[in-house]
Coordinates of C-alpha atoms and ligand atoms in Angstrom, one line a residue:
M1 CA 2.8 40.5 23.4
M2 CA 4.8 40.6 26.6
A3 CA 5.3 43.3 29.2
G4 CA 8.8 44.8 29.4
P5 CA 10.5 45.9 32.6
N6 CA 8.8 49.3 32.6
G7 CA 5.5 47.9 31.7
Q8 CA 5.7 48.9 28.0
P9 CA 4.7 46.1 25.6
I10 CA 7.3 44.1 23.7
F11 CA 6.2 42.6 20.4
I12 CA 8.0 39.4 19.6
L13 CA 5.9 38.5 16.5
R14 CA 6.0 40.2 13.2
D15 CA 2.9 42.3 12.4
G16 CA 0.2 40.3 10.8
T17 CA 1.2 37.0 12.2
E18 CA -1.8 35.0 13.1
R19 CA -1.9 33.4 16.5
T20 CA -4.4 31.5 18.6
T21 CA -3.6 30.4 22.1
G22 CA -4.9 28.4 25.1
R23 CA -8.3 26.7 25.0
T24 CA -9.2 28.3 21.6
A25 CA -6.2 26.8 20.0
Q26 CA -6.8 23.5 21.6
H27 CA -10.4 23.5 20.7
N28 CA -9.7 24.4 17.0
N29 CA -7.0 21.8 16.7
I30 CA -9.2 19.1 18.2
A31 CA -12.1 20.1 15.9
A32 CA -9.9 19.9 12.8
A33 CA -8.5 16.5 13.8
M34 CA -12.0 15.2 14.5
A35 CA -13.2 16.5 11.2
V36 CA -10.7 14.3 9.4
A37 CA -12.0 11.3 11.3
D38 CA -15.5 12.2 10.5
A39 CA -14.6 12.3 6.8
V40 CA -13.8 8.6 6.7
R41 CA -16.0 7.2 9.5
T42 CA -18.9 6.1 7.3
T43 CA -16.5 4.0 5.2
L44 CA -15.6 1.7 8.1
G45 CA -16.4 -1.9 8.0
P46 CA -18.3 -4.4 5.8
M47 CA -21.2 -2.0 5.4
G48 CA -19.1 1.1 5.0
M49 CA -20.0 3.3 2.1
D50 CA -17.7 4.6 -0.6
K51 CA -16.5 8.1 -1.3
L52 CA -16.5 9.7 -4.7
L53 CA -13.5 12.0 -5.0
V54 CA -13.7 14.5 -7.8
S55 CA -10.9 16.7 -9.0
G56 CA -9.9 18.8 -12.0
G57 CA -13.5 20.2 -12.3
G58 CA -14.9 16.7 -12.6
E59 CA -12.3 15.3 -15.0
N60 CA -10.8 12.8 -12.5
V61 CA -13.0 10.8 -10.4
L62 CA -12.0 8.1 -7.9
I63 CA -14.4 5.9 -6.0
T64 CA -12.9 4.3 -3.0
N65 CA -13.6 3.5 0.6
D66 CA -10.0 3.1 1.6
G67 CA -9.2 5.5 4.4
A68 CA -5.6 6.2 3.4
T69 CA -6.6 6.7 -0.2
I70 CA -9.3 9.2 0.7
L71 CA -7.1 11.2 3.0
R72 CA -4.2 11.1 0.5
E73 CA -6.4 12.6 -2.2
I74 CA -8.3 15.3 -0.4
D75 CA -6.9 18.7 0.1
I76 CA -6.4 19.3 3.8
D77 CA -4.6 22.4 5.1
H78 CA -5.0 22.4 8.8
P79 CA -1.8 21.5 10.6
T80 CA -3.3 19.2 13.2
A81 CA -5.6 17.6 10.6
K82 CA -2.4 16.7 8.8
L83 CA -1.1 15.0 12.0
V84 CA -4.1 12.7 11.8
I85 CA -3.5 12.0 8.2
E86 CA 0.0 11.0 9.1
V87 CA -1.6 8.3 11.3
S88 CA -3.3 6.8 8.2
K89 CA 0.0 7.0 6.2
N90 CA 1.9 5.3 9.0
Q91 CA -0.7 2.6 9.3
E92 CA -0.8 2.0 5.5
E93 CA 3.0 1.8 5.3
K94 CA 3.3 -0.6 8.2
C95 CA 0.2 -2.7 8.0
F96 CA -1.5 -2.1 4.6
D97 CA -4.9 -2.1 6.4
G98 CA -6.6 -0.6 9.4
T99 CA -6.1 3.0 8.1
T100 CA -9.7 4.0 8.7
S101 CA -9.8 2.5 12.1
A102 CA -6.6 4.2 13.1
V103 CA -7.9 7.6 12.1
V104 CA -11.3 7.0 13.7
I105 CA -9.6 6.0 16.9
A106 CA -7.5 9.2 16.9
G107 CA -10.5 11.3 16.3
E108 CA -12.4 9.6 19.2
L109 CA -9.5 10.0 21.6
L110 CA -9.5 13.7 20.9
K111 CA -13.3 13.9 21.3
E112 CA -13.0 12.2 24.7
A113 CA -10.2 14.5 25.6
E114 CA -12.2 17.6 24.7
G115 CA -14.8 16.4 27.3
L116 CA -12.0 16.2 29.9
L117 CA -10.6 19.6 29.0
Q118 CA -14.0 21.1 29.5
Q119 CA -13.9 19.7 33.1
Q120 CA -10.6 21.6 33.5
I121 CA -8.4 18.5 33.5
H122 CA -5.0 19.5 32.4
P123 CA -3.9 18.3 28.9
T124 CA -0.7 16.9 30.4
I125 CA -2.7 14.7 32.7
I126 CA -4.8 13.5 29.8
A127 CA -1.7 12.8 27.8
R128 CA -0.2 10.8 30.7
G129 CA -3.4 8.8 31.1
Y130 CA -3.6 8.1 27.4
R131 CA 0.0 6.9 27.2
M132 CA -0.5 4.7 30.2
A133 CA -3.7 3.2 28.7
S134 CA -2.1 2.7 25.3
Q135 CA 0.9 0.8 26.9
E136 CA -1.5 -1.3 28.9
A137 CA -3.6 -2.1 25.9
L138 CA -0.5 -3.1 23.9
K139 CA 0.7 -5.3 26.8
E140 CA -2.7 -6.9 27.0
L141 CA -2.7 -7.5 23.3
E142 CA 0.5 -9.6 23.7
N143 CA -1.6 -12.1 25.7
L144 CA -4.1 -12.5 22.9
G145 CA -4.1 -14.2 19.5
W146 CA -2.9 -17.3 17.9
G147 CA -0.5 -18.3 15.1
P148 CA -2.2 -18.7 11.7
T149 CA -2.7 -22.1 10.1
G150 CA -4.5 -23.4 7.0
D151 CA -7.6 -21.4 6.1
D152 CA -6.6 -18.6 8.5
F153 CA -4.7 -16.8 5.7
F154 CA -7.8 -16.8 3.5
G155 CA -9.8 -15.4 6.4
V156 CA -7.3 -12.6 6.9
A157 CA -7.4 -11.7 3.2
H158 CA -11.2 -11.9 3.2
T159 CA -11.5 -9.7 6.2
A160 CA -9.1 -7.1 4.8
L161 CA -11.2 -7.0 1.6
T162 CA -14.6 -7.0 3.1
G163 CA -16.5 -3.7 2.4
K164 CA -14.1 -2.5 -0.3
S165 CA -15.8 -1.7 -3.6
A166 CA -13.8 -4.5 -5.1
E167 CA -15.9 -6.8 -3.0
A168 CA -17.4 -8.7 -5.9
A169 CA -13.9 -10.1 -6.6
I170 CA -13.3 -10.9 -2.9
E171 CA -13.1 -14.7 -3.2
V172 CA -10.9 -14.5 -6.3
I173 CA -8.5 -12.0 -4.8
S174 CA -8.3 -13.6 -1.4
K175 CA -7.4 -16.9 -3.0
M176 CA -4.8 -15.3 -5.2
C177 CA -3.2 -13.5 -2.3
V178 CA -2.9 -16.7 -0.3
E179 CA -1.5 -18.6 -3.2
A180 CA 0.9 -15.8 -4.1
V181 CA 2.3 -15.8 -0.5
G182 CA 2.4 -19.6 -0.5
M183 CA 4.3 -19.8 -3.8
T184 CA 6.8 -17.1 -3.2
A185 CA 7.5 -17.2 0.6
D186 CA 10.9 -18.5 1.3
G187 CA 10.8 -20.5 4.5
E188 CA 9.6 -18.1 7.1
A189 CA 9.8 -14.9 5.1
F190 CA 7.5 -13.4 2.5
D191 CA 8.7 -10.5 0.4
M192 CA 6.2 -8.4 -1.7
D193 CA 8.9 -7.7 -4.3
N194 CA 8.5 -11.3 -5.5
V195 CA 4.9 -10.7 -6.5
K196 CA 4.5 -8.6 -9.6
V197 CA 1.1 -7.0 -10.2
L198 CA -0.2 -6.1 -13.6
S199 CA -3.7 -5.0 -14.3
F200 CA -5.6 -4.9 -17.5
E201 CA -8.8 -3.1 -18.2
G202 CA -11.4 -5.1 -20.0
G203 CA -12.3 -8.6 -19.0
A204 CA -14.1 -10.0 -16.0
Y205 CA -12.5 -9.9 -12.6
D206 CA -12.6 -13.7 -12.4
E207 CA -10.3 -13.9 -15.3
S208 CA -7.7 -12.6 -12.9
A209 CA -5.0 -15.1 -12.5
L210 CA -1.7 -15.9 -10.8
L211 CA 1.1 -16.9 -13.2
P212 CA 4.3 -18.5 -12.0
G213 CA 7.1 -16.4 -13.2
V214 CA 7.5 -12.9 -14.6
L215 CA 5.1 -11.4 -17.1
V216 CA 6.5 -8.6 -19.2
E217 CA 4.2 -6.3 -21.0
K218 CA 6.1 -6.5 -24.2
E219 CA 5.5 -8.4 -27.4
K220 CA 8.1 -10.1 -29.6
L221 CA 9.7 -7.9 -32.1
H222 CA 9.0 -9.9 -35.2
S223 CA 6.1 -12.1 -36.1
T224 CA 8.3 -15.0 -37.2
M225 CA 9.9 -15.3 -33.8
P226 CA 8.7 -18.4 -32.0
M227 CA 5.5 -18.2 -29.9
E228 CA 6.8 -20.5 -27.2
I229 CA 10.2 -21.8 -26.1
E230 CA 10.3 -24.7 -23.8
K231 CA 14.0 -24.7 -22.9
A232 CA 15.1 -21.1 -23.2
D233 CA 18.6 -19.8 -22.7
I234 CA 17.9 -16.2 -21.9
L235 CA 20.2 -13.2 -22.3
L236 CA 19.4 -10.1 -20.3
L237 CA 21.0 -7.2 -22.2
M238 CA 21.2 -3.8 -20.6
S239 CA 22.6 -2.1 -23.7
A240 CA 21.0 -1.4 -27.1
I241 CA 21.4 -3.5 -30.2
E242 CA 21.9 -0.7 -32.7
V243 CA 24.7 1.3 -34.2
K244 CA 26.0 3.7 -31.7
K245 CA 24.9 7.2 -32.6
T246 CA 27.6 9.8 -32.8
K247 CA 27.3 12.4 -30.1
T248 CA 27.3 15.4 -32.4
D249 CA 25.0 15.9 -35.3
M250 CA 27.1 15.4 -38.3
Q251 CA 26.1 16.1 -41.8
F252 CA 27.5 14.4 -44.8
N253 CA 27.6 15.8 -48.2
V254 CA 27.4 12.8 -50.3
N255 CA 27.7 13.0 -54.0
D256 CA 28.6 9.5 -54.7
P257 CA 25.8 6.9 -54.2
A258 CA 28.5 4.2 -53.7
Q259 CA 29.5 6.2 -50.6
V260 CA 26.0 5.9 -49.1
E261 CA 26.0 2.2 -49.8
K262 CA 29.3 1.8 -48.2
F263 CA 28.2 3.6 -45.1
L264 CA 25.0 1.5 -44.8
A265 CA 26.9 -1.6 -45.3
Q266 CA 29.2 -0.6 -42.4
E267 CA 26.2 -0.1 -40.2
E268 CA 24.7 -3.4 -41.2
K269 CA 28.0 -5.1 -40.5
A270 CA 28.1 -3.6 -37.0
I271 CA 24.6 -4.8 -36.2
R272 CA 25.3 -8.2 -37.8
E273 CA 28.4 -8.6 -35.5
M274 CA 26.3 -7.9 -32.4
V275 CA 23.7 -10.4 -33.4
D276 CA 26.4 -12.9 -34.2
S277 CA 27.8 -12.6 -30.8
I278 CA 24.4 -13.3 -29.4
I279 CA 23.9 -16.3 -31.6
E280 CA 27.4 -17.6 -30.6
S281 CA 26.6 -17.3 -26.9
G282 CA 23.8 -19.9 -27.5
A283 CA 21.0 -17.6 -26.4
N284 CA 17.6 -18.2 -27.9
V285 CA 15.9 -15.4 -25.9
V286 CA 17.0 -11.8 -25.7
V287 CA 15.4 -9.4 -23.3
C288 CA 16.8 -6.0 -23.9
N289 CA 16.5 -3.0 -21.6
K290 CA 17.1 -0.6 -24.4
D291 CA 16.2 -0.3 -28.1
V292 CA 16.7 -3.0 -30.7
D293 CA 17.2 -2.0 -34.3
D294 CA 14.7 -3.4 -36.8
L295 CA 17.5 -4.9 -38.8
A296 CA 18.8 -6.6 -35.7
A297 CA 15.3 -7.9 -34.9
H298 CA 15.2 -9.3 -38.5
Y299 CA 18.5 -11.2 -38.0
L300 CA 17.4 -12.4 -34.6
A301 CA 14.1 -13.7 -36.0
K302 CA 16.0 -15.5 -38.8
A303 CA 18.1 -17.2 -36.2
G304 CA 15.0 -18.4 -34.4
I305 CA 15.7 -16.1 -31.4
Y306 CA 12.9 -14.5 -29.4
C307 CA 13.5 -10.9 -28.6
I308 CA 11.7 -8.1 -26.7
K309 CA 13.0 -4.6 -26.2
R310 CA 12.6 -1.6 -23.9
V311 CA 11.9 -3.8 -20.9
K312 CA 11.8 -1.9 -17.6
K313 CA 14.7 -2.1 -15.3
S314 CA 12.6 -3.5 -12.5
D315 CA 11.5 -6.3 -14.8
M316 CA 15.2 -6.9 -15.8
E317 CA 16.0 -7.4 -12.1
S318 CA 13.1 -9.7 -11.5
L319 CA 14.2 -11.8 -14.5
H320 CA 17.7 -11.8 -13.2
R321 CA 16.4 -13.2 -9.9
L322 CA 14.1 -15.7 -11.7
T323 CA 16.4 -17.1 -14.3
G324 CA 19.9 -16.6 -12.9
A325 CA 21.0 -14.7 -16.0
S326 CA 23.4 -11.8 -15.5
L327 CA 22.6 -8.3 -16.5
V328 CA 25.2 -7.7 -19.2
N329 CA 26.2 -4.8 -21.4
D330 CA 28.6 -6.1 -24.1
D331 CA 30.2 -9.0 -22.4
I332 CA 27.9 -11.4 -24.0
S333 CA 28.8 -15.0 -23.4
M334 CA 27.4 -18.4 -22.5
D335 CA 28.2 -17.8 -18.8
A336 CA 25.8 -14.9 -18.7
L337 CA 22.8 -16.8 -19.8
G338 CA 20.0 -18.0 -17.6
S339 CA 17.4 -20.7 -18.1
C340 CA 13.6 -20.6 -18.2
S341 CA 10.7 -21.3 -20.4
L342 CA 8.8 -18.7 -22.3
K343 CA 5.6 -18.0 -24.2
E344 CA 3.7 -15.1 -25.7
I345 CA 0.3 -14.6 -24.2
K346 CA -2.5 -12.2 -24.9
F347 CA -4.8 -10.2 -22.5
G348 CA -7.4 -8.5 -24.5
E349 CA -5.5 -6.4 -26.8
H350 CA -2.2 -6.7 -24.9
R351 CA 0.4 -9.1 -26.1
C352 CA 2.8 -10.0 -23.3
T353 CA 5.7 -12.3 -22.7
L354 CA 5.5 -14.8 -19.8
I355 CA 8.8 -16.1 -18.5
E356 CA 8.6 -19.0 -16.2
K357 CA 10.8 -21.4 -14.3
D358 CA 10.0 -24.5 -12.3
G359 CA 10.1 -23.8 -8.6
A360 CA 10.2 -20.1 -9.1
K361 CA 9.8 -17.9 -6.1
T362 CA 8.4 -15.1 -8.3
V363 CA 4.9 -14.8 -9.5
T364 CA 2.8 -12.3 -11.5
A365 CA -0.7 -11.5 -10.5
I366 CA -2.8 -10.5 -13.5
L367 CA -5.8 -8.5 -12.4
R368 CA -8.8 -7.8 -14.7
G369 CA -11.7 -5.5 -14.4
S370 CA -14.2 -4.1 -16.8
T371 CA -13.4 -0.4 -16.5
G372 CA -10.4 1.6 -15.5
H373 CA -12.0 2.5 -12.2
S374 CA -12.9 -1.0 -11.2
V375 CA -9.5 -2.4 -12.2
D376 CA -7.7 0.3 -10.2
E377 CA -9.8 -0.5 -7.1
I378 CA -9.1 -4.2 -7.6
E379 CA -5.4 -3.4 -7.8
R380 CA -5.5 -1.4 -4.6
A381 CA -7.5 -4.1 -2.9
F382 CA -5.1 -6.8 -4.1
D383 CA -2.1 -4.9 -2.9
D384 CA -3.6 -4.3 0.6
A385 CA -4.8 -7.9 1.0
L386 CA -1.4 -9.2 -0.2
G387 CA 0.3 -7.0 2.3
V388 CA -1.9 -8.1 5.1
V389 CA -1.6 -11.8 4.3
G390 CA 2.2 -11.2 4.2
L391 CA 2.0 -9.6 7.6
A392 CA 0.1 -12.5 9.0
F393 CA 2.7 -14.8 7.5
N394 CA 5.8 -12.9 8.6
D395 CA 5.0 -12.0 12.1
G396 CA 2.0 -14.1 12.4
T397 CA -0.3 -13.6 15.3
L398 CA -4.0 -13.2 14.6
V399 CA -6.9 -11.8 16.6
A400 CA -10.6 -11.6 16.1
G401 CA -11.9 -8.6 14.1
G402 CA -15.3 -6.8 14.1
G403 CA -14.3 -4.7 17.0
A404 CA -13.9 -7.7 19.3
I405 CA -10.4 -6.8 20.4
H406 CA -11.3 -3.1 20.9
A407 CA -14.3 -4.1 23.1
W408 CA -12.1 -6.4 25.1
L409 CA -9.3 -3.8 25.6
S410 CA -11.9 -1.3 26.6
Y411 CA -13.2 -3.6 29.2
H412 CA -9.7 -4.4 30.4
L413 CA -8.7 -0.7 30.6
R414 CA -11.8 0.3 32.6
K415 CA -10.5 -2.0 35.3
L416 CA -7.2 -0.2 35.2
A417 CA -9.0 3.2 35.3
T418 CA -10.9 2.2 38.5
S419 CA -7.7 1.0 40.2
K420 CA -5.8 4.1 39.3
G421 CA -8.6 6.5 40.2
G422 CA -8.2 10.3 40.2
R423 CA -7.8 12.4 37.1
V424 CA -5.4 10.0 35.4
G425 CA -8.0 7.3 36.0
M426 CA -10.6 9.5 34.2
A427 CA -8.2 9.8 31.2
I428 CA -7.7 6.1 31.1
E429 CA -11.5 5.6 31.2
A430 CA -11.8 8.1 28.4
F431 CA -9.3 6.1 26.4
A432 CA -11.3 2.9 27.1
N433 CA -14.5 4.7 25.8
A434 CA -12.7 5.9 22.7
L435 CA -11.7 2.3 21.7
E436 CA -15.4 1.4 21.6
V437 CA -15.7 3.7 18.6
I438 CA -14.8 0.8 16.4
P439 CA -17.6 -1.6 17.3
R440 CA -20.0 1.3 17.7
T441 CA -19.2 2.6 14.2
L442 CA -19.4 -0.8 12.7
A443 CA -22.9 -1.1 14.2
E444 CA -23.9 2.4 13.1
N445 CA -22.7 1.8 9.5
A446 CA -24.6 -1.5 9.4
G447 CA -27.8 0.2 10.6
L448 CA -27.8 -1.4 14.0
D449 CA -28.6 0.5 17.1
P450 CA -25.2 1.6 18.4
V451 CA -26.1 1.9 22.1
D452 CA -27.8 -1.5 22.3
T453 CA -24.9 -3.0 20.4
I454 CA -22.3 -1.6 22.8
L455 CA -24.3 -2.6 25.9
D456 CA -24.8 -6.0 24.5
L457 CA -21.1 -6.3 23.7
R458 CA -20.0 -5.2 27.1
K459 CA -22.1 -8.0 28.7
H460 CA -20.0 -10.6 26.8
E461 CA -16.6 -9.6 28.3
S462 CA -14.9 -11.5 25.6
F463 CA -12.1 -10.9 23.2
T464 CA -13.6 -12.8 20.3
H465 CA -17.2 -11.4 20.3
G466 CA -17.6 -8.5 17.9
V467 CA -20.2 -6.9 15.7
S468 CA -21.5 -9.0 12.9
T469 CA -23.4 -6.8 10.5
E470 CA -26.1 -9.4 10.1
D471 CA -26.4 -11.2 13.4
G472 CA -25.6 -8.6 16.0
I473 CA -23.0 -9.8 18.5
V474 CA -21.3 -13.1 17.6
D475 CA -18.0 -14.8 18.0
M476 CA -16.0 -13.3 15.1
I477 CA -13.7 -16.3 14.8
D478 CA -16.7 -18.5 13.9
E479 CA -17.4 -15.9 11.2
G480 CA -13.9 -16.0 9.9
V481 CA -13.4 -12.3 10.6
I482 CA -9.7 -12.3 11.7
E483 CA -6.9 -9.9 11.4
P484 CA -3.2 -9.7 12.1
R485 CA -2.6 -8.4 15.6
S486 CA -0.2 -5.8 14.4
V487 CA -2.9 -4.1 12.4
I488 CA -4.7 -3.4 15.7
S489 CA -1.7 -2.6 17.8
N490 CA -0.1 -0.2 15.3
A491 CA -3.4 1.6 14.9
I492 CA -3.7 2.1 18.7
S493 CA -0.2 3.3 19.1
A494 CA -0.3 5.6 16.1
A495 CA -3.6 7.1 17.1
T496 CA -2.4 7.6 20.7
E497 CA 0.8 9.4 19.6
A498 CA -1.1 11.7 17.3
S499 CA -3.8 12.6 19.8
V500 CA -1.3 13.3 22.5
M501 CA 0.7 15.5 20.1
V502 CA -2.5 17.5 19.3
L503 CA -3.4 17.7 23.0
R504 CA -0.1 19.2 24.0
I505 CA -0.4 22.1 21.6
D506 CA -1.8 25.3 23.2
D507 CA -0.4 27.8 20.8
V508 CA -0.7 28.0 17.1
I509 CA 1.4 30.7 15.4
S510 CA 1.1 30.9 11.6
M511 CA 4.2 32.0 10.0
K512 CA 3.2 34.2 7.0
G513 CA 5.5 34.0 4.0
G514 CA 7.8 31.4 5.6
A515 CA 7.5 27.8 4.9
P516 CA 4.9 26.1 7.0
P517 CA 6.3 23.9 9.7
A518 CA 6.7 20.3 8.6
P519 CA 4.5 17.9 10.5
P520 CA 6.6 16.3 13.2
Q521 CA 7.6 12.7 12.7
M522 CA 5.8 10.3 14.9
G523 CA 8.0 8.1 16.9
M524 CA 6.4 4.8 16.2
Ligands
LIG601 P1 -9.9 -0.1 7.8 O1 -9.3 0.9 6.9 O2 -9.7 0.3 9.3 O3 -9.3 -1.5 7.6 P2 -12.4 -1.1 6.9 O4 -13.4 -0.4 6.2 O5 -11.6 -2.1 6.1 O6 -11.4 -0.1 7.6 O7 -13.0 -1.9 8.1 C1 -12.3 -2.7 9.0 C2 -13.1 -3.2 10.1 O8 -14.2 -4.0 9.6 C3 -12.3 -4.0 11.0 O9 -12.6 -3.7 12.4 C4 -12.7 -5.4 10.7 O10 -12.6 -6.4 11.7 C5 -14.2 -5.2 10.3 N1 -14.8 -6.3 9.5 C6 -14.3 -6.8 8.4 N2 -15.1 -7.8 7.9 C7 -16.1 -7.9 8.8 C8 -17.3 -8.7 8.9 N3 -17.6 -9.6 8.0 N4 -18.1 -8.5 9.9 C9 -17.8 -7.6 10.9 N5 -16.7 -6.8 10.8 C10 -15.9 -6.9 9.8
LIG602 MG1 -9.6 -2.7 5.9

């Protein structure tokens, strides 16, 4: 409501529009964002607990301690809470790890800000201090870290997997990730597309394996087709091997049995011709994206040709990259073929086809777990760890984990706060305090005294000493707890952006009936 020129009120909002303003709006927004952080806080770190997410009246359950997964699955309505969830999504997309940390930092930045707001410090000043602090932290991070060598990659995978419920499989998965990156990375670059992941329920996790090549979840069409082909000439066929169906439904009135026979003979001939063209090309393996008629399968088997059908497009493309074969429709010729070796293998009940090639830059990771839930969690863990190891490989700088870097940056920023002084200095100090939430929460979740731990940590003034859940404060590099630097820097900048965005809002107008405002894109 505003006052018009003659003092009469002017209503600019439609009746029934909900609106909160000023401190109330700020307070509510901050509380909602902090609630999101609180929801995932206890999952942080090696001693973090899992969450059991239940939906559909108990039909679907999901056990996880992955921050991004939890926040993706739970129903959250509040607009500023959604901003914080965006932080975890951004972190997941860019870094595959550090999602819980990013959200917890965002929550803590807002909690600290709330304290400053209560002291009547203007949100714009807080935002300025936070931005300054974040920039300085990122600048300081540039001075820290080292390029990974040897066992470092294993340490990175291991750290990323610690505390996940798939932890039993940690050694196996870490090793597989490092090998997968080693086998597929081309020179300096690793591309996740070259690692195909398949998981099968049933079987122990340590039966998980890395297979060179592409594993296709399809079995050969005919039992008499060969089990194994050493020197395969492979045809990648995008079209079906069947008689083309007419578009319209036609009905024949057939009185003469000879007519039926003639018709069938024609169909047979058409299929025969297609199979003949395959045989002539010299192919002894056919991978078909579409359907293959039974009769065609029979002829192919008779010719000693291995064939699988209805293979996914993505697999067709992987096979194209692996074998050099072209993806063809009807221009079947020798030139279109690729080379590889092939065998049928079995995982539990699943018969699959493994297509390999020496020196291949494509691998398939087979993950096993006893139940659907455990295999799902193993798959998520593998994906994350692979992403993180890839990150370490591609833009490789590593730093110490366990809150070591956060403690150091906090120490570093306090010096800046003192030199700046004034209200901005207070905001920078608040930012420094907020970063300590990582070592503090790691300590809390491990049952250590958080205050003692933080005081102890501050005394070290080091960027490698962090919180070991067993031994208190130790050098994390000695413990092998190491992370790509970008996991840390991205979390800090994403959390800063989100908290500043929440802070600057002092008016929440809910638009009834209209579409809710889309959460703004974060410029990171
Ligand atoms: P996030 O989603 O942020 O990755 P995690 O639950 O995976 O959350 O916890 C990550 C934190 O746990 C990081 O700060 C990491 O350095 C720390 N961490 C991992 N392994 C250890 C360990 N063995 N000892 C201490 N801290 C660890
Ligand atoms: Mg993690």
